[in-house]
PDB file of C-alpha atoms in Angstrom:
ATOM      1  CA  UNK A 168      -0.709  -0.155   0.186  1.00  0.00           C
ATOM      2  CA  UNK A 169       1.312   3.556  -0.870  1.00  0.00           C
ATOM      3  CA  UNK A 170       3.087   6.127  -1.799  1.00  0.00           C
ATOM      4  CA  UNK A 171     -12.587   9.283  14.772  1.00  0.00           C
ATOM      5  CA  UNK A 172     -18.689   8.298  19.109  1.00  0.00           C
ATOM      6  CA  UNK A 173     -20.653   8.962  21.905  1.00  0.00           C
ATOM      7  CA  UNK A 174     -24.156   6.661  21.361  1.00  0.00           C
ATOM      8  CA  UNK A 175     -25.152   3.952  23.265  1.00  0.00           C
ATOM      9  CA  UNK A 176     -24.788   1.642  20.664  1.00  0.00           C
ATOM     10  CA  UNK A 177     -21.671   3.123  18.527  1.00  0.00           C
ATOM     11  CA  UNK A 178     -21.117   1.262  15.448  1.00  0.00           C
ATOM     12  CA  UNK A 179     -16.846   0.488  15.194  1.00  0.00           C
ATOM     13  CA  UNK A 180     -15.010   0.589  12.346  1.00  0.00           C
ATOM     14  CA  UNK A 181     -11.821  -2.037  12.054  1.00  0.00           C
ATOM     15  CA  UNK A 182      -8.897  -0.046   9.968  1.00  0.00           C
ATOM     16  CA  UNK A 183      -6.674  -2.513   8.821  1.00  0.00           C
ATOM     17  CA  UNK A 184      -3.424  -0.597   9.647  1.00  0.00           C
ATOM     18  CA  UNK A 185      -1.961  -1.000   6.120  1.00  0.00           C
ATOM     19  CA  UNK A 186      -2.700  -3.884   4.486  1.00  0.00           C
ATOM     20  CA  UNK A 187      -4.625  -4.750   7.554  1.00  0.00           C
ATOM     21  CA  UNK A 188      -8.144  -4.301   8.579  1.00  0.00           C
ATOM     22  CA  UNK A 189     -10.748  -0.813   8.751  1.00  0.00           C
ATOM     23  CA  UNK A 190     -14.414  -2.732  10.289  1.00  0.00           C
ATOM     24  CA  UNK A 191     -17.786  -1.616  11.943  1.00  0.00           C
ATOM     25  CA  UNK A 192     -19.731  -3.567  14.061  1.00  0.00           C
ATOM     26  CA  UNK A 193     -21.165  -2.326  17.289  1.00  0.00           C
ATOM     27  CA  UNK A 194     -20.722  -1.841  20.626  1.00  0.00           C
ATOM     28  CA  UNK A 195     -22.054   1.213  23.943  1.00  0.00           C
ATOM     29  CA  UNK A 196     -20.595   4.077  24.475  1.00  0.00           C
ATOM     30  CA  UNK A 197     -21.475   4.924  27.128  1.00  0.00           C
ATOM     31  CA  UNK A 198     -19.511   1.891  29.385  1.00  0.00           C
ATOM     32  CA  UNK A 199     -16.173   3.267  29.503  1.00  0.00           C
ATOM     33  CA  UNK A 200     -16.073  -1.270  29.792  1.00  0.00           C
ATOM     34  CA  UNK A 201     -16.969  -1.115  26.415  1.00  0.00           C
ATOM     35  CA  UNK A 202     -14.523   1.187  24.561  1.00  0.00           C
ATOM     36  CA  UNK A 203     -12.987  -0.960  21.471  1.00  0.00           C
ATOM     37  CA  UNK A 204      -9.390  -3.238  22.024  1.00  0.00           C
ATOM     38  CA  UNK A 205      -7.568  -2.156  18.861  1.00  0.00           C
ATOM     39  CA  UNK A 206      -3.457  -3.065  17.861  1.00  0.00           C
ATOM     40  CA  UNK A 207      -1.148  -1.819  15.461  1.00  0.00           C
ATOM     41  CA  UNK A 208      -2.381  -4.490  13.383  1.00  0.00           C
ATOM     42  CA  UNK A 209      -6.387  -4.053  13.958  1.00  0.00           C
ATOM     43  CA  UNK A 210      -8.090  -0.336  14.384  1.00  0.00           C
ATOM     44  CA  UNK A 211     -10.965  -0.582  16.054  1.00  0.00           C
ATOM     45  CA  UNK A 212     -12.995   2.974  15.766  1.00  0.00           C
ATOM     46  CA  UNK A 213     -16.110   3.124  16.802  1.00  0.00           C
ATOM     47  CA  UNK A 214     -18.850   5.519  14.731  1.00  0.00           C
ATOM     48  CA  UNK A 215     -20.233   8.781  16.412  1.00  0.00           C
ATOM     49  CA  UNK A 216     -22.990  11.242  16.211  1.00  0.00           C
ATOM     50  CA  UNK A 217     -20.975  14.103  16.946  1.00  0.00           C
ATOM     51  CA  UNK A 218     -18.304  14.192  15.162  1.00  0.00           C
ATOM     52  CA  UNK A 219     -15.101  16.154  16.612  1.00  0.00           C
ATOM     53  CA  UNK A 220     -14.675  20.073  15.983  1.00  0.00           C
ATOM     54  CA  UNK A 221     -11.203  19.700  14.394  1.00  0.00           C
ATOM     55  CA  UNK A 222      -9.028  22.269  16.073  1.00  0.00           C
ATOM     56  CA  UNK A 223      -6.177  20.661  17.881  1.00  0.00           C
ATOM     57  CA  UNK A 224      -7.712  21.147  20.966  1.00  0.00           C
ATOM     58  CA  UNK A 225      -8.764  16.969  21.555  1.00  0.00           C
ATOM     59  CA  UNK A 226     -11.314  17.397  24.005  1.00  0.00           C
ATOM     60  CA  UNK A 227     -14.432  16.136  22.456  1.00  0.00           C
ATOM     61  CA  UNK A 228     -16.659  13.169  23.656  1.00  0.00           C
ATOM     62  CA  UNK A 229     -16.884  11.283  20.944  1.00  0.00           C
ATOM     63  CA  UNK A 230     -13.234  10.788  22.080  1.00  0.00           C
ATOM     64  CA  UNK A 231     -13.413   9.105  25.123  1.00  0.00           C
ATOM     65  CA  UNK A 232     -15.139   6.234  23.319  1.00  0.00           C
ATOM     66  CA  UNK A 233     -11.586   5.513  21.614  1.00  0.00           C
ATOM     67  CA  UNK A 234      -8.660   3.793  22.470  1.00  0.00           C
ATOM     68  CA  UNK A 235      -5.119   5.323  22.046  1.00  0.00           C
ATOM     69  CA  UNK A 236      -3.002   3.512  19.698  1.00  0.00           C
ATOM     70  CA  UNK A 237       1.544   3.972  19.709  1.00  0.00           C
ATOM     71  CA  UNK A 238       2.895   5.636  17.443  1.00  0.00           C
ATOM     72  CA  UNK A 239       6.575   3.286  18.687  1.00  0.00           C
ATOM     73  CA  UNK A 240       7.692   1.262  15.088  1.00  0.00           C
ATOM     74  CA  UNK A 241      11.009   2.865  13.256  1.00  0.00           C
ATOM     75  CA  UNK A 242      11.263   2.553   9.693  1.00  0.00           C
ATOM     76  CA  UNK A 243      14.004   4.425   8.483  1.00  0.00           C
ATOM     77  CA  UNK A 244      16.965   6.496  10.351  1.00  0.00           C
ATOM     78  CA  UNK A 245      18.929   7.194  13.768  1.00  0.00           C
ATOM     79  CA  UNK A 246      16.862   5.768  16.690  1.00  0.00           C
ATOM     80  CA  UNK A 247      15.098   8.286  18.986  1.00  0.00           C
ATOM     81  CA  UNK A 248      14.312   8.456  22.387  1.00  0.00           C
ATOM     82  CA  UNK A 249      10.478   8.888  24.248  1.00  0.00           C
ATOM     83  CA  UNK A 250      11.661  12.830  24.755  1.00  0.00           C
ATOM     84  CA  UNK A 251      12.656  12.782  20.791  1.00  0.00           C
ATOM     85  CA  UNK A 252       9.855  11.750  19.653  1.00  0.00           C
ATOM     86  CA  UNK A 253       6.252  10.376  21.664  1.00  0.00           C
ATOM     87  CA  UNK A 254       3.083   9.137  19.330  1.00  0.00           C
ATOM     88  CA  UNK A 255       0.105   8.108  19.859  1.00  0.00           C
ATOM     89  CA  UNK A 256      -3.595   8.606  18.017  1.00  0.00           C
ATOM     90  CA  UNK A 257      -7.263   7.438  17.930  1.00  0.00           C
ATOM     91  CA  UNK A 258     -10.109   7.494  15.743  1.00  0.00           C
ATOM     92  CA  UNK A 259     -13.597   7.901  15.414  1.00  0.00           C
ATOM     93  CA  UNK A 260     -15.906   7.743  12.192  1.00  0.00           C
ATOM     94  CA  UNK A 261     -19.650   9.075  11.067  1.00  0.00           C
ATOM     95  CA  UNK A 262     -20.366   7.705   7.127  1.00  0.00           C
ATOM     96  CA  UNK A 263     -18.984  11.162   5.806  1.00  0.00           C
ATOM     97  CA  UNK A 264     -15.576  12.037   7.539  1.00  0.00           C
ATOM     98  CA  UNK A 265     -13.246   9.891   9.160  1.00  0.00           C
ATOM     99  CA  UNK A 266     -11.807  12.119  12.186  1.00  0.00           C
ATOM    100  CA  UNK A 267      -8.288  11.081  13.466  1.00  0.00           C
ATOM    101  CA  UNK A 268      -6.427  12.494  17.083  1.00  0.00           C
ATOM    102  CA  UNK A 269      -3.127  12.472  17.035  1.00  0.00           C
ATOM    103  CA  UNK A 270      -0.859  13.325  19.866  1.00  0.00           C
ATOM    104  CA  UNK A 271       2.562  14.133  18.999  1.00  0.00           C
ATOM    105  CA  UNK A 272       5.561  15.269  21.850  1.00  0.00           C
ATOM    106  CA  UNK A 273       9.215  16.304  19.882  1.00  0.00           C
ATOM    107  CA  UNK A 274      11.792  18.202  20.658  1.00  0.00           C
ATOM    108  CA  UNK A 275      12.337  20.212  17.565  1.00  0.00           C
ATOM    109  CA  UNK A 276       9.342  21.271  15.246  1.00  0.00           C
ATOM    110  CA  UNK A 277      11.230  22.324  12.188  1.00  0.00           C
ATOM    111  CA  UNK A 278      10.026  23.614   8.621  1.00  0.00           C
ATOM    112  CA  UNK A 279      12.395  24.078   6.550  1.00  0.00           C
ATOM    113  CA  UNK A 280      11.816  24.501   3.102  1.00  0.00           C
ATOM    114  CA  UNK A 281       9.831  27.722   1.750  1.00  0.00           C
ATOM    115  CA  UNK A 282       7.854  25.100  -0.795  1.00  0.00           C
ATOM    116  CA  UNK A 283       5.488  22.742   0.267  1.00  0.00           C
ATOM    117  CA  UNK A 284       6.565  20.627  -2.334  1.00  0.00           C
ATOM    118  CA  UNK A 285       9.972  20.360  -2.714  1.00  0.00           C
ATOM    119  CA  UNK A 286      11.631  18.292   0.274  1.00  0.00           C
ATOM    120  CA  UNK A 287       7.964  17.834   1.837  1.00  0.00           C
ATOM    121  CA  UNK A 288       8.845  14.375   3.480  1.00  0.00           C
ATOM    122  CA  UNK A 289      12.440  16.007   5.360  1.00  0.00           C
ATOM    123  CA  UNK A 290      10.504  18.271   7.067  1.00  0.00           C
ATOM    124  CA  UNK A 291       8.047  17.512  10.088  1.00  0.00           C
ATOM    125  CA  UNK A 292       4.864  16.393   9.215  1.00  0.00           C
ATOM    126  CA  UNK A 293       2.159  13.697  10.309  1.00  0.00           C
ATOM    127  CA  UNK A 294       2.295  10.500   6.961  1.00  0.00           C
ATOM    128  CA  UNK A 295      -1.708   9.102   6.953  1.00  0.00           C
ATOM    129  CA  UNK A 296      -1.952   5.919   4.531  1.00  0.00           C
ATOM    130  CA  UNK A 297      -4.952   5.015   3.669  1.00  0.00           C
ATOM    131  CA  UNK A 298      -5.712   2.247   1.455  1.00  0.00           C
ATOM    132  CA  UNK A 299     -10.492   2.713   1.062  1.00  0.00           C
ATOM    133  CA  UNK A 300     -10.826  -0.622   0.173  1.00  0.00           C
ATOM    134  CA  UNK A 301      -7.595  -2.493   1.149  1.00  0.00           C
ATOM    135  CA  UNK A 302      -6.412  -3.949  -2.298  1.00  0.00           C
ATOM    136  CA  UNK A 303      -2.680  -3.147  -1.541  1.00  0.00           C
ATOM    137  CA  UNK A 304      -0.656  -3.187  -4.295  1.00  0.00           C
ATOM    138  CA  UNK A 305       1.348  -0.308  -6.615  1.00  0.00           C
ATOM    139  CA  UNK A 306      -0.366   3.420  -5.449  1.00  0.00           C
ATOM    140  CA  UNK A 307       3.145   4.820  -5.712  1.00  0.00           C
ATOM    141  CA  UNK A 308       2.040   7.662  -9.218  1.00  0.00           C
ATOM    142  CA  UNK A 309      -1.008   6.699  -8.844  1.00  0.00           C
ATOM    143  CA  UNK A 310      -4.532   6.920  -5.606  1.00  0.00           C
ATOM    144  CA  UNK A 311      -4.781   2.878  -5.352  1.00  0.00           C
ATOM    145  CA  UNK A 312      -4.000   4.111  -2.336  1.00  0.00           C
ATOM    146  CA  UNK A 313      -2.897   7.453  -0.517  1.00  0.00           C
ATOM    147  CA  UNK A 314      -0.255   8.177   1.578  1.00  0.00           C
ATOM    148  CA  UNK A 315      -0.447  11.963   2.637  1.00  0.00           C
ATOM    149  CA  UNK A 316       2.136  13.886   4.106  1.00  0.00           C
ATOM    150  CA  UNK A 317       0.276  16.208   6.396  1.00  0.00           C
ATOM    151  CA  UNK A 318       2.647  20.067   7.783  1.00  0.00           C
ATOM    152  CA  UNK A 319       3.283  22.177   9.940  1.00  0.00           C
ATOM    153  CA  UNK A 320       1.375  24.497   8.270  1.00  0.00           C
ATOM    154  CA  UNK A 321      -1.682  21.776   7.717  1.00  0.00           C
ATOM    155  CA  UNK A 322      -1.231  21.735   3.457  1.00  0.00           C
ATOM    156  CA  UNK A 323      -1.918  17.493   2.663  1.00  0.00           C
ATOM    157  CA  UNK A 324       0.753  15.985   0.158  1.00  0.00           C
ATOM    158  CA  UNK A 325       0.220  13.422  -1.933  1.00  0.00           C
ATOM    159  CA  UNK A 326       0.040  12.601  -5.532  1.00  0.00           C
ATOM    160  CA  UNK A 327       0.128  10.685  -9.278  1.00  0.00           C
ATOM    161  CA  UNK A 328       3.244  11.170 -11.123  1.00  0.00           C
ATOM    162  CA  UNK A 329       3.379  14.229  -9.756  1.00  0.00           C
ATOM    163  CA  UNK A 330       3.063  15.814  -5.970  1.00  0.00           C
ATOM    164  CA  UNK A 331      -0.204  17.719  -5.525  1.00  0.00           C
ATOM    165  CA  UNK A 332      -1.738  19.988  -2.235  1.00  0.00           C
ATOM    166  CA  UNK A 333      -4.531  17.983  -2.495  1.00  0.00           C
ATOM    167  CA  UNK A 334      -6.603  20.535  -0.210  1.00  0.00           C
ATOM    168  CA  UNK A 335      -9.539  18.699  -0.217  1.00  0.00           C
ATOM    169  CA  UNK A 336      -8.960  15.901   0.822  1.00  0.00           C
ATOM    170  CA  UNK A 337      -7.783  16.406   4.366  1.00  0.00           C
ATOM    171  CA  UNK A 338      -9.066  19.345   7.172  1.00  0.00           C
ATOM    172  CA  UNK A 339      -6.258  19.680  10.289  1.00  0.00           C
ATOM    173  CA  UNK A 340      -5.837  22.086  13.427  1.00  0.00           C
ATOM    174  CA  UNK A 341      -2.420  21.649  15.579  1.00  0.00           C
ATOM    175  CA  UNK A 342      -2.052  23.113  18.942  1.00  0.00           C
ATOM    176  CA  UNK A 343       1.964  22.466  20.490  1.00  0.00           C
ATOM    177  CA  UNK A 344       2.595  23.476  23.938  1.00  0.00           C
ATOM    178  CA  UNK A 345       6.032  23.429  24.410  1.00  0.00           C
ATOM    179  CA  UNK A 346       7.051  19.474  22.462  1.00  0.00           C
ATOM    180  CA  UNK A 347       3.761  18.293  22.866  1.00  0.00           C
ATOM    181  CA  UNK A 348       1.191  18.976  19.423  1.00  0.00           C
ATOM    182  CA  UNK A 349      -1.834  18.161  19.034  1.00  0.00           C
ATOM    183  CA  UNK A 350      -3.613  17.342  15.891  1.00  0.00           C
ATOM    184  CA  UNK A 351      -7.179  16.088  14.710  1.00  0.00           C
ATOM    185  CA  UNK A 352      -7.736  15.864  11.256  1.00  0.00           C
ATOM    186  CA  UNK A 353     -10.932  15.067   8.750  1.00  0.00           C
ATOM    187  CA  UNK A 354     -10.519  13.325   6.517  1.00  0.00           C
ATOM    188  CA  UNK A 355     -12.390  12.180   3.478  1.00  0.00           C
ATOM    189  CA  UNK A 356     -11.960   8.597   1.934  1.00  0.00           C
ATOM    190  CA  UNK A 357     -11.658   8.446  -1.557  1.00  0.00           C
ATOM    191  CA  UNK A 358     -12.125   5.429  -4.227  1.00  0.00           C
ATOM    192  CA  UNK A 359      -8.643   4.519  -6.413  1.00  0.00           C
ATOM    193  CA  UNK A 360     -10.909   5.530  -9.252  1.00  0.00           C
ATOM    194  CA  UNK A 361     -10.006   9.065  -7.346  1.00  0.00           C
ATOM    195  CA  UNK A 362      -8.391  12.312 -10.450  1.00  0.00           C
ATOM    196  CA  UNK A 363      -6.131  15.257  -9.930  1.00  0.00           C
ATOM    197  CA  UNK A 364      -8.324  17.853  -9.780  1.00  0.00           C
ATOM    198  CA  UNK A 365     -11.455  16.094 -10.518  1.00  0.00           C
ATOM    199  CA  UNK A 366     -14.828  16.529  -9.522  1.00  0.00           C
ATOM    200  CA  UNK A 367     -14.738  13.571  -6.800  1.00  0.00           C
ATOM    201  CA  UNK A 368     -16.945  12.282  -4.307  1.00  0.00           C
ATOM    202  CA  UNK A 369     -16.006  10.288  -0.961  1.00  0.00           C
ATOM    203  CA  UNK A 370     -16.805   6.910  -0.334  1.00  0.00           C
ATOM    204  CA  UNK A 371     -19.676   7.008   2.422  1.00  0.00           C
ATOM    205  CA  UNK A 372     -18.759   4.968   5.866  1.00  0.00           C
ATOM    206  CA  UNK A 373     -20.552   2.351   6.845  1.00  0.00           C
ATOM    207  CA  UNK A 374     -20.734  -0.944   9.474  1.00  0.00           C
ATOM    208  CA  UNK A 375     -18.292  -3.464   8.400  1.00  0.00           C
ATOM    209  CA  UNK A 376     -15.529  -1.222   6.180  1.00  0.00           C
ATOM    210  CA  UNK A 377     -12.729  -2.772   5.236  1.00  0.00           C
ATOM    211  CA  UNK A 378      -9.774  -0.437   4.625  1.00  0.00           C
ATOM    212  CA  UNK A 379      -5.852  -0.271   4.317  1.00  0.00           C
ATOM    213  CA  UNK A 380      -4.712   2.798   7.073  1.00  0.00           C
ATOM    214  CA  UNK A 381      -1.332   3.554   8.972  1.00  0.00           C
ATOM    215  CA  UNK A 382      -0.512   6.686   9.964  1.00  0.00           C
ATOM    216  CA  UNK A 383       3.676   7.572  11.335  1.00  0.00           C
ATOM    217  CA  UNK A 384       5.747  10.454  11.133  1.00  0.00           C
ATOM    218  CA  UNK A 385       8.859  12.489   9.801  1.00  0.00           C
ATOM    219  CA  UNK A 386      10.969  13.608  12.425  1.00  0.00           C
ATOM    220  CA  UNK A 387      13.073  16.819  11.419  1.00  0.00           C
ATOM    221  CA  UNK A 388      15.766  17.520  14.156  1.00  0.00           C
ATOM    222  CA  UNK A 389      18.698  18.989  11.934  1.00  0.00           C
ATOM    223  CA  UNK A 390      17.033  19.858   8.115  1.00  0.00           C
ATOM    224  CA  UNK A 391      16.226  16.335   6.756  1.00  0.00           C
ATOM    225  CA  UNK A 392      14.166  13.832   7.735  1.00  0.00           C
ATOM    226  CA  UNK A 393      16.379  12.470  10.486  1.00  0.00           C
ATOM    227  CA  UNK A 394      14.351   9.683  11.433  1.00  0.00           C
ATOM    228  CA  UNK A 395      10.380   7.907  10.220  1.00  0.00           C
ATOM    229  CA  UNK A 396       8.415   5.743  13.012  1.00  0.00           C
ATOM    230  CA  UNK A 397       5.052   4.921  12.158  1.00  0.00           C
ATOM    231  CA  UNK A 398       2.689   2.303  14.434  1.00  0.00           C
ATOM    232  CA  UNK A 399       2.551  -0.796  12.086  1.00  0.00           C
ATOM    233  CA  UNK A 400       5.310  -2.971  12.637  1.00  0.00           C
ATOM    234  CA  UNK A 401       6.733  -3.023   8.819  1.00  0.00           C
ATOM    235  CA  UNK A 402       9.774  -4.695   7.496  1.00  0.00           C
ATOM    236  CA  UNK A 403      10.164  -2.615   4.356  1.00  0.00           C
ATOM    237  CA  UNK A 404       8.535  -0.158   6.218  1.00  0.00           C
ATOM    238  CA  UNK A 405      10.138   3.273   4.181  1.00  0.00           C
ATOM    239  CA  UNK A 406       9.013   1.409   1.030  1.00  0.00           C
ATOM    240  CA  UNK A 407       6.108   3.024   2.143  1.00  0.00           C
TER     241      UNK A 407
END
């Protein structure tokens, strides 16, 4: 693969990380005992009737119904300490959008490239991998799957043979306090028929849907991507 509920009976979206699962089933969002257990291999994202306000605060009630999962697998680059980088995420969903909350501890935030389409992977950014139909396969120069690099200035970047800023795909906001950044994302999920600049229509999410998913972080401490850290263990994670 390339390149987030607050209801008595919430639906559960299982996100298969990378080539694994996004799957929905019913739980009670009012009982802390029913918060779904998720792992880096299988994320169970609860449905919400009250989606979060995407403002970087992460205080909306729906987030209490979703489980945290760590971002702690080094894909590429230098080893890191918890003070240098620590990350975790959770998700909920509605019929129209996937919502993602990420908490990132990074001792240095850098955006060294004025042109957002130049060496964007070398700046601090959150990378979101999304394969709508969990089909796997080649994706580097098409939209069979997406690998959104979301910059500190909120640009979601992916592409075909050329990199593009895909503003219609993801809306995000971040609040950074000292070394802790809280990111919130509202994500439109598109099929592999996506055409850059075309009239693309997001898919409707539903109970039982499966998708491929992973989240990673590009950590820039020295002007380049020093470490690339993801959630799901991948033998060749840097190839995504």
